[in-house]
Short mmCIF file of C-alpha atoms in Angstrom, two decimals:
data_model
loop_
_atom_site.label_atom_id
_atom_site.label_comp_id
_atom_site.label_asym_id
_atom_site.label_seq_id
_atom_site.Cartn_x
_atom_site.Cartn_y
_atom_site.Cartn_z
CA UNK A 1 -24.86 -80.19 -70.92
CA UNK A 2 -22.20 -78.77 -70.00
CA UNK A 3 -19.53 -80.01 -67.49
CA UNK A 4 -17.96 -76.57 -67.37
CA UNK A 5 -18.09 -75.12 -63.81
CA UNK A 6 -19.90 -71.11 -63.94
CA UNK A 7 -19.85 -69.17 -61.74
CA UNK A 8 -22.53 -65.97 -61.86
CA UNK A 9 -21.86 -62.34 -61.10
CA UNK A 10 -24.88 -60.12 -60.37
CA UNK A 11 -25.04 -56.71 -60.76
CA UNK A 12 -21.11 -56.76 -62.44
CA UNK A 13 -21.12 -54.53 -65.62
CA UNK A 14 -19.39 -51.85 -63.37
CA UNK A 15 -17.97 -50.26 -59.42
CA UNK A 16 -17.23 -53.60 -57.65
CA UNK A 17 -18.95 -56.84 -59.56
CA UNK A 18 -17.23 -55.45 -62.49
CA UNK A 19 -13.80 -56.24 -60.40
CA UNK A 20 -15.00 -59.06 -58.81
CA UNK A 21 -16.37 -60.97 -62.46
CA UNK A 22 -12.73 -59.85 -63.50
CA UNK A 23 -10.59 -60.95 -60.83
CA UNK A 24 -13.31 -64.39 -61.49
CA UNK A 25 -12.09 -64.32 -65.11
CA UNK A 26 -7.74 -64.32 -63.76
CA UNK A 27 -8.44 -67.38 -60.98
CA UNK A 28 -12.10 -69.15 -61.97
CA UNK A 29 -11.34 -72.49 -63.59
CA UNK A 30 -14.99 -72.38 -65.86
CA UNK A 31 -17.18 -69.96 -67.58
CA UNK A 32 -18.05 -66.62 -65.77
CA UNK A 33 -21.41 -64.51 -66.08
CA UNK A 34 -21.41 -61.26 -66.35
CA UNK A 35 -24.43 -59.71 -65.52
CA UNK A 36 -26.58 -56.45 -65.78
CA UNK A 37 -29.99 -54.53 -65.78
CA UNK A 38 -29.56 -53.01 -69.14
CA UNK A 39 -28.05 -55.65 -71.94
CA UNK A 40 -26.23 -53.14 -73.82
CA UNK A 41 -24.28 -51.91 -70.67
CA UNK A 42 -23.50 -55.42 -70.21
CA UNK A 43 -22.31 -55.70 -72.75
CA UNK A 44 -20.09 -52.96 -73.11
CA UNK A 45 -18.44 -54.25 -70.03
CA UNK A 46 -17.85 -57.43 -71.58
CA UNK A 47 -15.84 -56.31 -73.80
CA UNK A 48 -13.23 -54.01 -71.93
CA UNK A 49 -12.51 -57.43 -70.89
CA UNK A 50 -12.47 -59.16 -73.73
CA UNK A 51 -9.66 -56.45 -74.47
CA UNK A 52 -7.84 -57.11 -71.98
CA UNK A 53 -7.77 -60.70 -72.85
CA UNK A 54 -10.04 -62.17 -70.23
CA UNK A 55 -12.36 -65.16 -70.96
CA UNK A 56 -16.04 -63.76 -70.36
CA UNK A 57 -19.88 -64.22 -70.98
CA UNK A 58 -22.48 -62.09 -70.01
CA UNK A 59 -26.51 -62.69 -68.97
CA UNK A 60 -29.03 -60.51 -68.88
CA UNK A 61 -30.21 -60.05 -64.99
CA UNK A 62 -32.91 -57.47 -63.27
CA UNK A 63 -32.98 -58.54 -59.75
CA UNK A 64 -36.20 -56.10 -59.44
CA UNK A 65 -38.01 -58.70 -61.80
CA UNK A 66 -38.65 -61.79 -61.58
CA UNK A 67 -39.66 -63.02 -64.80
CA UNK A 68 -35.29 -61.85 -65.48
CA UNK A 69 -34.64 -63.89 -62.56
CA UNK A 70 -36.03 -67.22 -64.02
CA UNK A 71 -34.95 -66.62 -67.46
CA UNK A 72 -31.39 -67.00 -66.33
CA UNK A 73 -32.14 -70.33 -63.79
CA UNK A 74 -33.72 -71.95 -66.02
CA UNK A 75 -30.62 -70.80 -68.86
CA UNK A 76 -28.19 -72.29 -65.79
CA UNK A 77 -30.33 -75.48 -65.59
CA UNK A 78 -30.06 -76.90 -69.02
CA UNK A 79 -26.70 -75.51 -70.01
CA UNK A 80 -25.00 -76.58 -66.78
CA UNK A 81 -27.23 -78.24 -65.06
CA UNK A 82 -26.52 -76.23 -61.78
CA UNK A 83 -24.00 -73.14 -60.98
CA UNK A 84 -20.83 -73.66 -58.90
CA UNK A 85 -20.26 -70.30 -58.04
CA UNK A 86 -22.90 -66.91 -57.44
CA UNK A 87 -21.50 -63.19 -55.57
CA UNK A 88 -25.19 -61.76 -55.02
CA UNK A 89 -23.22 -57.74 -55.88
CA UNK A 90 -26.00 -56.22 -56.95
CA UNK A 91 -27.40 -53.08 -55.01
CA UNK A 92 -28.53 -49.97 -55.31
CA UNK A 93 -28.06 -46.97 -53.03
CA UNK A 94 -29.32 -43.22 -52.45
CA UNK A 95 -27.19 -40.18 -52.64
CA UNK A 96 -26.15 -38.61 -48.62
CA UNK A 97 -28.67 -35.29 -50.53
CA UNK A 98 -31.16 -36.70 -52.14
CA UNK A 99 -34.56 -35.68 -51.48
CA UNK A 100 -36.38 -38.24 -52.03
CA UNK A 101 -38.85 -38.91 -48.82
CA UNK A 102 -37.51 -41.60 -46.27
CA UNK A 103 -40.33 -43.82 -46.57
CA UNK A 104 -39.83 -43.94 -51.19
CA UNK A 105 -35.97 -44.48 -49.98
CA UNK A 106 -36.20 -47.21 -47.70
CA UNK A 107 -38.96 -48.50 -50.23
CA UNK A 108 -37.09 -48.22 -53.36
CA UNK A 109 -33.61 -49.71 -51.36
CA UNK A 110 -34.92 -52.55 -49.72
CA UNK A 111 -37.30 -53.64 -53.02
CA UNK A 112 -33.57 -54.21 -54.14
CA UNK A 113 -30.56 -55.29 -51.89
CA UNK A 114 -33.42 -57.56 -49.60
CA UNK A 115 -36.12 -58.78 -51.51
CA UNK A 116 -34.77 -58.60 -55.21
CA UNK A 117 -31.58 -60.50 -53.78
CA UNK A 118 -33.87 -62.85 -51.45
CA UNK A 119 -35.81 -63.98 -55.35
CA UNK A 120 -32.15 -64.34 -57.00
CA UNK A 121 -31.75 -67.26 -53.77
CA UNK A 122 -34.75 -68.90 -53.85
CA UNK A 123 -34.21 -69.14 -57.53
CA UNK A 124 -30.71 -69.90 -57.84
CA UNK A 125 -30.03 -71.50 -54.53
CA UNK A 126 -31.35 -75.57 -55.50
CA UNK A 127 -29.16 -75.03 -58.06
CA UNK A 128 -25.95 -74.72 -56.41
CA UNK A 129 -23.48 -78.15 -57.00
CA UNK A 130 -22.32 -79.31 -54.38
CA UNK A 131 -18.99 -77.53 -53.11
CA UNK A 132 -20.44 -74.34 -54.43
CA UNK A 133 -20.09 -71.18 -52.93
CA UNK A 134 -22.54 -68.17 -52.77
CA UNK A 135 -21.46 -64.17 -51.41
CA UNK A 136 -24.15 -61.59 -50.38
CA UNK A 137 -22.32 -59.06 -50.80
CA UNK A 138 -23.84 -56.56 -47.18
CA UNK A 139 -21.89 -53.97 -45.92
CA UNK A 140 -20.51 -52.95 -42.66
CA UNK A 141 -23.37 -50.64 -42.45
CA UNK A 142 -24.94 -53.80 -41.60
CA UNK A 143 -24.10 -53.60 -38.24
CA UNK A 144 -23.93 -49.99 -37.68
CA UNK A 145 -27.13 -50.05 -38.43
CA UNK A 146 -27.71 -53.25 -35.77
CA UNK A 147 -26.40 -51.06 -33.40
CA UNK A 148 -28.61 -48.38 -33.82
CA UNK A 149 -32.06 -50.57 -34.05
CA UNK A 150 -33.91 -51.02 -30.22
CA UNK A 151 -32.92 -54.01 -28.01
CA UNK A 152 -35.84 -56.20 -29.24
CA UNK A 153 -34.86 -55.66 -32.97
CA UNK A 154 -31.28 -56.67 -31.91
CA UNK A 155 -32.41 -59.38 -30.01
CA UNK A 156 -34.22 -60.79 -33.02
CA UNK A 157 -32.10 -59.89 -35.66
CA UNK A 158 -28.92 -61.72 -33.63
CA UNK A 159 -31.43 -64.56 -33.02
CA UNK A 160 -29.11 -67.54 -34.14
CA UNK A 161 -33.23 -69.90 -34.58
CA UNK A 162 -35.00 -66.50 -36.86
CA UNK A 163 -36.39 -68.13 -39.73
CA UNK A 164 -36.47 -66.47 -43.22
CA UNK A 165 -40.38 -65.64 -43.43
CA UNK A 166 -40.28 -63.51 -39.75
CA UNK A 167 -36.85 -61.66 -41.43
CA UNK A 168 -39.39 -61.07 -44.40
CA UNK A 169 -41.65 -59.99 -41.83
CA UNK A 170 -39.15 -57.93 -39.65
CA UNK A 171 -38.25 -56.22 -43.64
CA UNK A 172 -41.47 -55.26 -44.74
CA UNK A 173 -42.79 -53.60 -40.99
CA UNK A 174 -39.57 -51.46 -41.38
CA UNK A 175 -40.96 -50.36 -45.35
CA UNK A 176 -44.87 -49.91 -43.24
CA UNK A 177 -42.79 -47.99 -40.24
CA UNK A 178 -41.46 -45.52 -43.04
CA UNK A 179 -44.44 -45.21 -44.31
CA UNK A 180 -46.72 -44.30 -41.35
CA UNK A 181 -43.15 -42.18 -40.13
CA UNK A 182 -43.14 -43.77 -36.83
CA UNK A 183 -39.84 -46.04 -37.27
CA UNK A 184 -37.90 -44.19 -34.95
CA UNK A 185 -41.13 -44.73 -32.49
CA UNK A 186 -40.61 -48.75 -33.60
CA UNK A 187 -37.14 -48.88 -32.80
CA UNK A 188 -35.83 -48.89 -35.99
CA UNK A 189 -32.13 -46.55 -37.23
CA UNK A 190 -32.38 -44.10 -40.16
CA UNK A 191 -30.90 -45.70 -43.06
CA UNK A 192 -32.71 -47.57 -45.24
CA UNK A 193 -29.62 -48.71 -46.70
CA UNK A 194 -28.14 -49.62 -43.23
CA UNK A 195 -31.42 -51.76 -42.65
CA UNK A 196 -31.18 -53.13 -46.75
CA UNK A 197 -27.76 -54.78 -45.33
CA UNK A 198 -29.14 -55.94 -41.53
CA UNK A 199 -31.73 -58.28 -44.24
CA UNK A 200 -28.86 -59.16 -46.52
CA UNK A 201 -26.89 -60.51 -43.90
CA UNK A 202 -29.35 -62.20 -41.51
CA UNK A 203 -30.82 -63.86 -44.71
CA UNK A 204 -27.01 -65.46 -44.91
CA UNK A 205 -26.87 -66.00 -41.74
CA UNK A 206 -30.39 -68.80 -41.92
CA UNK A 207 -29.58 -69.36 -45.69
CA UNK A 208 -26.37 -71.30 -44.46
CA UNK A 209 -28.06 -72.65 -41.42
CA UNK A 210 -30.87 -74.58 -44.09
CA UNK A 211 -27.88 -76.12 -46.24
CA UNK A 212 -25.97 -77.21 -42.88
CA UNK A 213 -29.15 -78.76 -42.52
CA UNK A 214 -30.69 -80.12 -45.40
CA UNK A 215 -27.73 -80.23 -47.47
CA UNK A 216 -24.76 -81.44 -45.37
CA UNK A 217 -23.58 -83.72 -47.88
CA UNK A 218 -23.21 -81.31 -50.15
CA UNK A 219 -20.28 -78.77 -48.51
CA UNK A 220 -21.85 -75.54 -49.76
CA UNK A 221 -20.06 -72.38 -48.13
CA UNK A 222 -22.18 -69.76 -48.17
CA UNK A 223 -21.70 -65.79 -46.36
CA UNK A 224 -22.42 -62.23 -46.45
CA UNK A 225 -19.35 -59.86 -46.23
CA UNK A 226 -18.60 -56.33 -46.69
CA UNK A 227 -15.95 -55.10 -49.80
CA UNK A 228 -14.77 -52.00 -47.66
CA UNK A 229 -15.10 -48.49 -48.43
CA UNK A 230 -14.96 -48.47 -52.48
CA UNK A 231 -14.68 -46.13 -54.90
CA UNK A 232 -17.29 -46.87 -56.80
CA UNK A 233 -20.51 -44.40 -58.24
CA UNK A 234 -22.32 -45.64 -54.93
CA UNK A 235 -19.61 -45.20 -52.35
CA UNK A 236 -18.31 -41.37 -54.27
CA UNK A 237 -14.83 -40.73 -55.71
CA UNK A 238 -13.83 -40.02 -51.71
CA UNK A 239 -13.45 -43.70 -50.95
CA UNK A 240 -9.85 -45.16 -49.81
CA UNK A 241 -10.54 -48.43 -51.71
CA UNK A 242 -10.39 -49.18 -55.15
CA UNK A 243 -12.90 -51.56 -56.82
CA UNK A 244 -10.14 -54.25 -57.21
CA UNK A 245 -9.05 -54.59 -53.63
CA UNK A 246 -13.13 -53.93 -52.67
CA UNK A 247 -13.12 -56.93 -54.82
CA UNK A 248 -11.18 -58.93 -52.60
CA UNK A 249 -13.10 -60.29 -49.20
CA UNK A 250 -15.74 -61.36 -51.99
CA UNK A 251 -13.62 -63.14 -54.71
CA UNK A 252 -11.70 -64.98 -51.52
CA UNK A 253 -14.94 -66.59 -50.94
CA UNK A 254 -15.92 -67.27 -53.55
CA UNK A 255 -12.69 -69.91 -54.26
CA UNK A 256 -12.99 -71.33 -51.10
CA UNK A 257 -10.58 -74.29 -51.84
CA UNK A 258 -13.31 -78.04 -51.80
CA UNK A 259 -11.21 -79.28 -48.27
CA UNK A 260 -12.21 -75.81 -46.69
CA UNK A 261 -15.51 -76.12 -44.05
CA UNK A 262 -15.49 -72.64 -43.16
CA UNK A 263 -15.80 -69.73 -42.94
CA UNK A 264 -19.61 -70.10 -43.17
CA UNK A 265 -23.01 -68.62 -42.27
CA UNK A 266 -20.69 -65.73 -41.42
CA UNK A 267 -20.03 -62.43 -41.72
CA UNK A 268 -16.38 -61.43 -43.43
CA UNK A 269 -14.49 -58.17 -43.78
CA UNK A 270 -10.87 -58.34 -44.88
CA UNK A 271 -11.14 -62.12 -45.73
CA UNK A 272 -11.94 -62.09 -41.61
CA UNK A 273 -15.35 -63.56 -39.93
CA UNK A 274 -16.77 -60.36 -37.94
CA UNK A 275 -18.49 -60.87 -35.15
CA UNK A 276 -22.31 -60.12 -35.27
#
């Protein structure tokens, strides 16, 4: 079993994820894994970084596929005895002009962005070693969507005692409400992406609380962050930030020094804790 520290970035064959891997290759003192759904795209991305003289490894990961997540979990357990840095970056967004019905967009978006991310955390968080760092890439869209929720929903999402089961129930209800065509009446905003990222941000707060309660002496820090508006396939060519600039906040959180006691359970943008 290797005693080398290990970092994993989900959905990292392009865009912000690719830039996070590149930065970690420069700064993280251990093995860095680029992951992708499609092995050929993943290997192609690895090759690009190797051509830059960087040392990077590849492992297949489709966060929509529980077997794929568990294969990565077993591999990390066997080879490294755990995990030091996890960056949950994988996510999807429908384009503004997409004609898919809103209910379809809601189901597909939440399946990956919330439920897929949650499954990765369920399987991999128990592997995170003492002084480990976990970064869940959310979005400023989560805060904007929260502001458009009914007051009752806002109170539930902002609660310091909301449980993971209650959050899952709310995310499931959103999808069901869109199918019934009653989501607005039920107090939801008209953004599937925004609601999926509310889920990621609130999930991060819950996970951090659990780590503080159950593994206090392990000094693990877990946060959600917004990389900003970045020029990627997802956000389009007009965005002001390059992918490397978008990677700055996630990488900052992934590399918080071992003597840091925060941020933890926060929503961070531009390396600064934001009010949620």
